[in-house]
């Protein structure tokens, strides 16, 4: 039987997979609907702050992923 998805094989890989899935869920409609309010945080609308948090979290997860790949000597 042929697999459609490639699953992680290490604990670090599973952690990155879970972190990535959490970021995807953080950017979907049900979560955005909870954050979409007329509230200011540091002078910015809450929706803008939430977008910045998601973007910076994506950068952090990608940096951690790159460090793990460099450490394991994968190509």
Short mmCIF file of N, CA, C and O in Angstrom, two decimals:
data_model
loop_
_atom_site.label_atom_id
_atom_site.label_comp_id
_atom_site.label_asym_id
_atom_site.label_seq_id
_atom_site.Cartn_x
_atom_site.Cartn_y
_atom_site.Cartn_z
N UNK A 1 0.84 -1.18 0.00
CA UNK A 1 0.00 0.00 0.00
C UNK A 1 0.88 1.24 0.00
O UNK A 1 1.84 1.34 0.75
N UNK A 2 0.54 2.18 -0.80
CA UNK A 2 1.33 3.39 -0.95
C UNK A 2 0.83 4.48 -0.01
O UNK A 2 -0.37 4.76 0.05
N UNK A 3 1.77 5.09 0.72
CA UNK A 3 1.39 6.18 1.64
C UNK A 3 1.30 7.50 0.90
O UNK A 3 2.13 7.81 0.05
N UNK A 4 0.33 8.29 1.29
CA UNK A 4 0.15 9.60 0.68
C UNK A 4 0.96 10.65 1.45
O UNK A 4 1.53 11.54 0.87
N UNK A 5 1.04 10.50 2.76
CA UNK A 5 1.72 11.46 3.61
C UNK A 5 3.01 10.88 4.16
O UNK A 5 3.09 9.68 4.41
N UNK A 6 3.98 11.74 4.38
CA UNK A 6 5.21 11.33 5.05
C UNK A 6 5.13 11.85 6.48
O UNK A 6 4.95 13.04 6.71
N UNK A 7 5.23 10.95 7.44
CA UNK A 7 5.12 11.32 8.84
C UNK A 7 6.49 11.44 9.47
O UNK A 7 7.44 10.79 9.05
N UNK A 8 6.61 12.29 10.51
CA UNK A 8 7.90 12.43 11.19
C UNK A 8 8.32 11.12 11.86
O UNK A 8 7.48 10.29 12.23
N UNK A 9 9.63 10.96 12.03
CA UNK A 9 10.15 9.75 12.64
C UNK A 9 10.81 10.00 13.99
O UNK A 9 11.19 9.06 14.67
N UNK A 10 10.95 11.27 14.39
CA UNK A 10 11.61 11.58 15.67
C UNK A 10 10.68 12.45 16.52
O UNK A 10 9.70 13.01 16.03
N UNK A 11 11.05 12.56 17.79
CA UNK A 11 10.26 13.42 18.69
C UNK A 11 10.35 14.87 18.26
O UNK A 11 9.36 15.61 18.34
N UNK A 12 11.52 15.30 17.81
CA UNK A 12 11.67 16.68 17.34
C UNK A 12 10.78 16.92 16.11
O UNK A 12 10.15 17.97 15.99
N UNK A 13 10.75 15.95 15.22
CA UNK A 13 9.91 16.07 14.04
C UNK A 13 8.43 16.16 14.39
O UNK A 13 7.69 16.95 13.81
N UNK A 14 8.00 15.33 15.34
CA UNK A 14 6.60 15.38 15.78
C UNK A 14 6.29 16.72 16.45
O UNK A 14 5.21 17.28 16.27
N UNK A 15 7.24 17.23 17.23
CA UNK A 15 7.03 18.53 17.87
C UNK A 15 6.87 19.65 16.86
O UNK A 15 5.99 20.51 16.99
N UNK A 16 7.71 19.63 15.82
CA UNK A 16 7.59 20.63 14.76
C UNK A 16 6.29 20.47 13.99
O UNK A 16 5.65 21.45 13.61
N UNK A 17 5.88 19.23 13.76
CA UNK A 17 4.62 18.98 13.05
C UNK A 17 3.44 19.54 13.85
O UNK A 17 2.57 20.21 13.30
N UNK A 18 3.45 19.28 15.14
CA UNK A 18 2.36 19.78 16.01
C UNK A 18 2.38 21.31 16.06
O UNK A 18 1.33 21.96 15.98
N UNK A 19 3.58 21.91 16.16
CA UNK A 19 3.68 23.37 16.18
C UNK A 19 3.16 23.96 14.88
O UNK A 19 2.43 24.97 14.89
N UNK A 20 3.50 23.35 13.76
CA UNK A 20 3.02 23.84 12.47
C UNK A 20 1.51 23.72 12.37
O UNK A 20 0.84 24.65 11.89
N UNK A 21 0.96 22.61 12.81
CA UNK A 21 -0.50 22.44 12.76
C UNK A 21 -1.21 23.45 13.66
O UNK A 21 -2.29 23.95 13.31
N UNK A 22 -0.62 23.74 14.82
CA UNK A 22 -1.21 24.75 15.70
C UNK A 22 -1.21 26.13 15.03
O UNK A 22 -2.17 26.89 15.17
N UNK A 23 -0.16 26.45 14.29
CA UNK A 23 -0.11 27.72 13.57
C UNK A 23 -1.16 27.76 12.46
O UNK A 23 -1.79 28.80 12.25
N UNK A 24 -1.34 26.65 11.78
CA UNK A 24 -2.38 26.60 10.74
C UNK A 24 -3.75 26.82 11.38
O UNK A 24 -4.56 27.60 10.87
N UNK A 25 -4.00 26.16 12.49
CA UNK A 25 -5.29 26.33 13.18
C UNK A 25 -5.47 27.75 13.71
O UNK A 25 -6.58 28.27 13.72
N UNK A 26 -4.38 28.37 14.14
CA UNK A 26 -4.46 29.75 14.66
C UNK A 26 -4.87 30.74 13.57
O UNK A 26 -5.38 31.82 13.88
N UNK A 27 -4.66 30.38 12.31
CA UNK A 27 -5.02 31.28 11.22
C UNK A 27 -6.32 30.93 10.52
O UNK A 27 -6.63 31.51 9.48
N UNK A 28 -7.10 30.01 11.08
CA UNK A 28 -8.37 29.64 10.45
C UNK A 28 -9.53 30.44 11.04
O UNK A 28 -9.41 31.08 12.08
N UNK A 29 -10.65 30.36 10.38
CA UNK A 29 -11.79 31.21 10.73
C UNK A 29 -12.27 31.08 12.17
O UNK A 29 -12.51 32.11 12.82
N UNK A 30 -12.47 29.92 12.74
CA UNK A 30 -13.00 29.91 14.11
C UNK A 30 -12.13 30.68 15.11
O UNK A 30 -12.65 31.41 15.95
N UNK A 31 -10.82 30.56 14.99
CA UNK A 31 -9.94 31.27 15.91
C UNK A 31 -9.92 32.76 15.58
O UNK A 31 -9.97 33.60 16.48
N UNK A 32 -9.87 33.08 14.32
CA UNK A 32 -9.88 34.50 13.94
C UNK A 32 -11.18 35.15 14.38
O UNK A 32 -11.21 36.31 14.78
N UNK A 33 -12.28 34.42 14.33
CA UNK A 33 -13.56 34.96 14.80
C UNK A 33 -13.53 35.31 16.28
O UNK A 33 -14.18 36.26 16.72
N UNK A 34 -12.76 34.56 17.07
CA UNK A 34 -12.62 34.87 18.49
C UNK A 34 -11.78 36.12 18.72
O UNK A 34 -11.98 36.84 19.69
N UNK A 35 -10.82 36.35 17.83
CA UNK A 35 -9.87 37.45 18.01
C UNK A 35 -10.37 38.74 17.35
O UNK A 35 -9.95 39.82 17.72
N UNK A 36 -11.29 38.64 16.42
CA UNK A 36 -11.75 39.80 15.66
C UNK A 36 -12.70 40.65 16.50
O UNK A 36 -13.92 40.55 16.41
N UNK A 37 -12.12 41.51 17.32
CA UNK A 37 -12.89 42.39 18.21
C UNK A 37 -12.36 43.82 18.09
O UNK A 37 -11.23 44.03 17.66
N UNK A 38 -13.16 44.75 18.49
CA UNK A 38 -12.75 46.15 18.46
C UNK A 38 -11.98 46.49 19.73
O UNK A 38 -12.39 47.33 20.53
N UNK A 39 -10.85 45.86 19.91
CA UNK A 39 -10.01 46.06 21.09
C UNK A 39 -8.63 46.51 20.62
O UNK A 39 -8.10 45.97 19.65
N UNK A 40 -8.06 47.48 21.31
CA UNK A 40 -6.73 47.95 20.98
C UNK A 40 -5.71 47.33 21.93
O UNK A 40 -5.91 47.28 23.14
N UNK A 41 -4.61 46.87 21.35
CA UNK A 41 -3.49 46.34 22.13
C UNK A 41 -2.26 47.10 21.67
O UNK A 41 -1.88 47.03 20.51
N UNK A 42 -1.66 47.85 22.58
CA UNK A 42 -0.51 48.69 22.25
C UNK A 42 -0.82 49.63 21.09
O UNK A 42 0.01 49.90 20.23
N UNK A 43 -2.04 50.11 21.02
CA UNK A 43 -2.45 51.05 19.99
C UNK A 43 -2.83 50.41 18.65
O UNK A 43 -3.16 51.12 17.71
N UNK A 44 -2.77 49.10 18.56
CA UNK A 44 -3.12 48.39 17.33
C UNK A 44 -4.37 47.54 17.56
O UNK A 44 -4.57 47.04 18.67
N UNK A 45 -5.17 47.35 16.53
CA UNK A 45 -6.31 46.45 16.68
C UNK A 45 -5.84 45.03 17.02
O UNK A 45 -4.79 44.58 16.57
N UNK A 46 -6.63 44.33 17.80
CA UNK A 46 -6.27 42.98 18.24
C UNK A 46 -6.03 42.05 17.06
O UNK A 46 -5.14 41.20 17.10
N UNK A 47 -6.77 42.23 15.98
CA UNK A 47 -6.60 41.39 14.79
C UNK A 47 -5.21 41.56 14.18
O UNK A 47 -4.59 40.58 13.73
N UNK A 48 -4.69 42.78 14.18
CA UNK A 48 -3.36 43.05 13.63
C UNK A 48 -2.30 42.42 14.53
O UNK A 48 -1.34 41.79 14.05
N UNK A 49 -2.47 42.56 15.83
CA UNK A 49 -1.52 41.96 16.77
C UNK A 49 -1.52 40.44 16.62
O UNK A 49 -0.46 39.80 16.61
N UNK A 50 -2.69 39.84 16.46
CA UNK A 50 -2.79 38.39 16.27
C UNK A 50 -2.07 37.96 14.98
O UNK A 50 -1.37 36.96 14.96
N UNK A 51 -2.22 38.75 13.93
CA UNK A 51 -1.52 38.45 12.67
C UNK A 51 -0.01 38.50 12.86
O UNK A 51 0.71 37.64 12.35
N UNK A 52 0.47 39.51 13.58
CA UNK A 52 1.92 39.61 13.85
C UNK A 52 2.40 38.42 14.67
O UNK A 52 3.48 37.89 14.43
N UNK A 53 1.61 37.99 15.63
CA UNK A 53 1.99 36.84 16.46
C UNK A 53 2.09 35.58 15.60
O UNK A 53 3.05 34.80 15.74
N UNK A 54 1.15 35.38 14.71
CA UNK A 54 1.20 34.21 13.83
C UNK A 54 2.42 34.27 12.92
O UNK A 54 3.13 33.26 12.75
N UNK A 55 2.69 35.41 12.33
CA UNK A 55 3.84 35.54 11.43
C UNK A 55 5.15 35.30 12.17
O UNK A 55 6.01 34.55 11.71
N UNK A 56 5.32 35.91 13.34
CA UNK A 56 6.55 35.71 14.11
C UNK A 56 6.67 34.27 14.61
O UNK A 56 7.78 33.72 14.67
N UNK A 57 5.56 33.65 14.94
CA UNK A 57 5.59 32.24 15.35
C UNK A 57 6.00 31.34 14.20
O UNK A 57 6.73 30.36 14.39
N UNK A 58 5.52 31.64 12.99
CA UNK A 58 5.93 30.87 11.81
C UNK A 58 7.44 30.98 11.60
O UNK A 58 8.11 29.97 11.33
N UNK A 59 7.97 32.17 11.73
CA UNK A 59 9.42 32.36 11.58
C UNK A 59 10.16 31.55 12.65
O UNK A 59 11.15 30.88 12.35
N UNK A 60 9.69 31.58 13.88
CA UNK A 60 10.35 30.84 14.96
C UNK A 60 10.31 29.34 14.71
O UNK A 60 11.33 28.65 14.89
N UNK A 61 9.18 28.81 14.28
CA UNK A 61 9.07 27.37 14.02
C UNK A 61 9.98 26.98 12.86
O UNK A 61 10.66 25.95 12.90
N UNK A 62 10.07 27.81 11.83
CA UNK A 62 10.97 27.50 10.71
C UNK A 62 12.43 27.56 11.13
O UNK A 62 13.24 26.73 10.69
N UNK A 63 12.79 28.51 11.99
CA UNK A 63 14.17 28.56 12.49
C UNK A 63 14.52 27.32 13.30
O UNK A 63 15.60 26.74 13.13
N UNK A 64 13.62 26.90 14.16
CA UNK A 64 13.85 25.69 14.95
C UNK A 64 13.96 24.48 14.02
O UNK A 64 14.84 23.62 14.20
N UNK A 65 13.10 24.39 13.02
CA UNK A 65 13.16 23.29 12.07
C UNK A 65 14.48 23.27 11.32
O UNK A 65 15.08 22.20 11.12
N UNK A 66 14.97 24.42 10.90
CA UNK A 66 16.26 24.47 10.21
C UNK A 66 17.39 24.03 11.13
O UNK A 66 18.31 23.35 10.69
N UNK A 67 17.35 24.42 12.39
CA UNK A 67 18.39 23.99 13.34
C UNK A 67 18.38 22.48 13.52
O UNK A 67 19.42 21.84 13.60
N UNK A 68 17.19 21.91 13.60
CA UNK A 68 17.09 20.45 13.77
C UNK A 68 17.61 19.72 12.55
O UNK A 68 18.33 18.74 12.65
N UNK A 69 17.27 20.21 11.37
CA UNK A 69 17.74 19.56 10.14
C UNK A 69 19.26 19.68 10.02
O UNK A 69 19.94 18.73 9.64
N UNK A 70 19.83 20.84 10.36
CA UNK A 70 21.28 21.01 10.30
C UNK A 70 21.96 20.07 11.31
O UNK A 70 23.01 19.51 11.02
N UNK A 71 21.38 19.90 12.47
CA UNK A 71 21.97 19.05 13.51
C UNK A 71 21.97 17.58 13.10
O UNK A 71 22.90 16.84 13.39
N UNK A 72 20.91 17.15 12.39
CA UNK A 72 20.79 15.74 12.00
C UNK A 72 21.52 15.41 10.71
O UNK A 72 21.50 14.27 10.26
N UNK A 73 22.12 16.39 10.06
CA UNK A 73 22.85 16.20 8.81
C UNK A 73 21.99 15.61 7.70
O UNK A 73 22.44 14.76 6.94
N UNK A 74 20.73 16.03 7.62
CA UNK A 74 19.86 15.61 6.53
C UNK A 74 20.07 16.55 5.36
O UNK A 74 20.42 17.70 5.52
N UNK A 75 19.83 16.07 4.18
CA UNK A 75 19.98 16.90 3.00
C UNK A 75 18.64 17.24 2.43
O UNK A 75 17.77 16.50 2.34
#
